[in-house]
Coordinates of C-alpha atoms in Angstrom, one line a residue:
Chain A
M1 CA -7.5 13.2 -3.8
T2 CA -5.9 10.6 -1.5
Y3 CA -2.3 9.9 -2.4
V4 CA -1.0 6.4 -1.6
N5 CA 2.7 5.6 -1.1
T6 CA 3.9 2.0 -0.6
G7 CA 7.3 0.5 -0.5
S8 CA 9.9 -1.7 1.2
F9 CA 13.4 -1.3 2.6
V10 CA 15.9 -4.1 3.0
T11 CA 17.8 -3.8 6.3
Q12 CA 21.2 -4.9 7.3
P13 CA 20.9 -8.4 8.7
G14 CA 19.3 -8.4 12.1
H15 CA 18.3 -4.8 12.1
R16 CA 14.7 -5.1 10.8
D17 CA 13.1 -4.6 14.2
A18 CA 15.3 -1.6 14.9
V19 CA 14.0 0.1 11.7
V20 CA 10.4 -0.9 12.6
A21 CA 10.9 0.8 16.0
I22 CA 12.2 4.0 14.3
L23 CA 9.3 4.1 11.8
T24 CA 6.6 3.4 14.3
R25 CA 7.7 6.0 16.8
H26 CA 4.7 8.2 17.6
S27 CA 4.8 11.3 15.5
P28 CA 1.9 13.8 16.0
Q29 CA 3.4 15.9 13.2
L30 CA 2.4 13.4 10.6
A31 CA -1.3 13.6 11.2
A32 CA -1.1 17.3 11.3
S33 CA 0.7 17.2 7.9
G34 CA -2.1 15.3 6.2
C35 CA -1.1 11.7 6.9
L36 CA -4.3 9.6 7.0
S37 CA -2.7 6.2 7.7
Y38 CA 0.8 4.8 8.0
E39 CA 1.2 1.1 8.3
V40 CA 4.6 -0.3 9.1
G41 CA 5.1 -4.1 8.8
V42 CA 7.0 -7.2 8.2
D43 CA 6.7 -10.5 6.3
E44 CA 8.1 -13.7 7.6
D45 CA 9.2 -14.7 4.0
H46 CA 11.5 -11.6 4.0
P47 CA 13.1 -11.5 7.4
D48 CA 15.3 -8.4 6.7
T49 CA 12.7 -6.2 5.0
V50 CA 10.5 -3.5 6.4
F51 CA 7.3 -2.6 4.5
V52 CA 5.3 0.6 4.6
A53 CA 1.9 1.7 3.2
E54 CA 0.9 5.3 3.7
T55 CA -2.2 7.4 2.7
W56 CA -2.0 11.2 2.5
T57 CA -4.5 13.9 1.8
S58 CA -2.4 14.9 -1.3
A59 CA 0.9 14.2 -3.0
S60 CA 2.1 17.6 -1.7
A61 CA 1.3 16.7 1.9
H62 CA 3.5 13.7 1.5
E63 CA 6.2 15.7 -0.1
Q64 CA 6.2 18.4 2.6
S65 CA 6.3 15.7 5.4
L66 CA 9.7 14.8 4.2
Q67 CA 10.9 18.2 5.5
L68 CA 9.5 17.7 9.0
E69 CA 12.2 17.6 11.6
S70 CA 10.8 14.3 13.0
T71 CA 10.9 12.7 9.5
R72 CA 14.4 13.9 8.8
E73 CA 15.6 12.6 12.1
A74 CA 14.0 9.2 11.5
I75 CA 15.5 9.0 8.0
A76 CA 19.0 9.9 9.4
E77 CA 18.6 7.3 12.1
A78 CA 17.4 4.5 9.9
M79 CA 19.7 5.1 6.9
P80 CA 22.8 3.3 8.4
L81 CA 20.6 0.2 9.1
L82 CA 19.5 -0.1 5.5
T83 CA 21.3 -1.8 2.5
G84 CA 20.0 0.7 0.0
E85 CA 17.8 -1.9 -1.7
M86 CA 14.3 -0.7 -1.7
T87 CA 11.0 -0.6 -3.7
Q88 CA 8.5 2.2 -4.0
Q89 CA 5.1 2.7 -5.7
H90 CA 2.8 5.7 -5.5
F91 CA -0.6 6.5 -6.9
T92 CA -3.6 8.8 -6.7
S93 CA -6.6 7.0 -5.4
V94 CA -9.7 7.3 -7.7
G95 CA -12.1 5.1 -5.8
S96 CA -12.8 2.2 -3.6
P97 CA -15.2 -0.8 -3.8
L98 CA -16.0 -0.2 -0.2
Q99 CA -17.8 3.0 -1.1
D100 CA -21.2 3.5 -2.9
Chain B
M1 CA -3.1 -8.1 13.0
T2 CA -3.9 -6.0 10.0
Y3 CA -2.7 -7.5 6.7
V4 CA -1.7 -5.2 3.9
N5 CA -1.7 -6.1 0.3
T6 CA -0.4 -3.7 -2.4
G7 CA 0.3 -4.1 -6.1
S8 CA -0.1 -3.0 -9.6
F9 CA -1.5 -4.4 -12.9
V10 CA -0.4 -3.3 -16.4
T11 CA -3.5 -3.1 -18.7
Q12 CA -3.8 -3.5 -22.4
P13 CA -3.3 0.0 -23.9
G14 CA -6.3 2.2 -23.3
H15 CA -8.1 -0.1 -20.9
R16 CA -6.9 1.3 -17.7
D17 CA -10.1 3.1 -16.8
A18 CA -12.2 0.0 -17.7
V19 CA -10.1 -1.9 -15.1
V20 CA -10.5 0.9 -12.6
A21 CA -14.3 0.7 -13.1
I22 CA -14.3 -3.0 -12.4
L23 CA -12.2 -2.8 -9.3
T24 CA -14.1 0.2 -7.8
R25 CA -17.5 -1.3 -8.3
H26 CA -19.3 -1.2 -5.0
S27 CA -19.0 -4.6 -3.2
P28 CA -20.6 -4.8 0.3
Q29 CA -19.2 -8.3 0.5
L30 CA -15.7 -7.0 0.9
A31 CA -16.3 -5.1 4.1
A32 CA -18.3 -8.1 5.4
S33 CA -15.3 -10.3 4.7
G34 CA -12.9 -8.2 6.7
C35 CA -11.7 -5.6 4.2
L36 CA -10.8 -2.4 6.1
S37 CA -9.7 -0.3 3.2
Y38 CA -9.3 -0.8 -0.6
E39 CA -7.8 2.1 -2.6
V40 CA -7.7 1.8 -6.4
G41 CA -5.7 4.4 -8.2
V42 CA -3.6 5.6 -11.1
D43 CA -0.4 7.5 -11.7
E44 CA 0.1 9.8 -14.7
D45 CA 3.7 8.5 -15.2
H46 CA 2.3 5.0 -15.9
P47 CA -0.8 5.6 -18.1
D48 CA -1.6 1.9 -18.5
T49 CA -1.2 0.7 -14.9
V50 CA -3.8 0.3 -12.2
F51 CA -2.6 0.3 -8.6
V52 CA -4.3 -1.1 -5.5
A53 CA -3.6 -0.9 -1.7
E54 CA -5.8 -2.9 0.6
T55 CA -5.9 -3.5 4.3
W56 CA -7.6 -6.6 5.8
T57 CA -8.4 -7.8 9.3
S58 CA -6.1 -10.8 8.6
A59 CA -4.3 -12.6 5.9
S60 CA -6.9 -15.3 5.9
A61 CA -9.7 -12.7 5.4
H62 CA -7.9 -11.6 2.3
E63 CA -7.4 -15.2 1.1
Q64 CA -11.1 -16.0 1.7
S65 CA -12.2 -12.9 -0.2
L66 CA -10.7 -14.3 -3.4
Q67 CA -13.4 -17.0 -3.3
L68 CA -16.3 -14.4 -3.1
E69 CA -18.5 -14.5 -6.2
S70 CA -18.1 -10.8 -6.7
T71 CA -14.3 -11.1 -6.5
R72 CA -14.2 -14.0 -8.9
E73 CA -16.5 -12.2 -11.4
A74 CA -14.3 -9.0 -11.2
I75 CA -11.2 -11.0 -11.8
A76 CA -12.8 -12.8 -14.8
E77 CA -13.9 -9.5 -16.2
A78 CA -10.6 -7.7 -15.7
M79 CA -8.3 -10.5 -16.8
P80 CA -8.7 -10.0 -20.6
L81 CA -7.8 -6.3 -20.2
L82 CA -4.5 -7.0 -18.5
T83 CA -1.1 -7.8 -20.0
G84 CA -0.1 -10.2 -17.2
E85 CA 2.7 -7.9 -16.0
M86 CA 2.0 -7.1 -12.3
T87 CA 3.7 -6.4 -9.0
Q88 CA 2.6 -7.5 -5.5
Q89 CA 3.8 -6.9 -1.9
H90 CA 2.1 -8.0 1.2
F91 CA 2.9 -7.7 4.9
T92 CA 1.6 -7.8 8.4
S93 CA 1.3 -4.4 10.0
V94 CA 3.1 -4.2 13.4
G95 CA 2.4 -0.5 14.1
S96 CA 1.9 3.0 13.0
P97 CA 3.6 6.3 13.9
L98 CA 0.0 7.8 14.0
Q99 CA -0.7 5.8 17.2
D100 CA 0.6 6.3 20.7

């Protein structure tokens, strides 16, 4: 069942776009690991926050992706640019009103 | 640019699945209004919470969908089953690591 992970990261002032650049860097490994979608975004009301919304084939696919070299490198690169303030929600999708 | 809306709703005890049923009811109007995806889900660690993650063609498409008759009916039907405790995040997607 599709696993959904959403969240936000507060960045050091002025470093939002640098974190966006790290998170949007093309990573073919993600799709190969079961990542179905991975949106990275911003909101003008929160100028130092980066948002993500990801869907995965399963919770374990998401868990395993955290061990990918590309993921570990991205986390190590982004970490110094973050304040540590973050939010996260995750759930298992059970349906959609777009489907019969 | 793709607009992403995510959130959660705490339900009255035991009414989670009723709210899931309302939110997953097939609504062709949503796709016609610019809804690209609409995942409704649950998490075993939060037995009385329903989660959603939606993507839209634009923020205004999402805004206008709230006026659809099917949306207004769903909100009216779900409201008595909710405690009022909820979370919401929204953002404009600026990219994805799945894309070149």
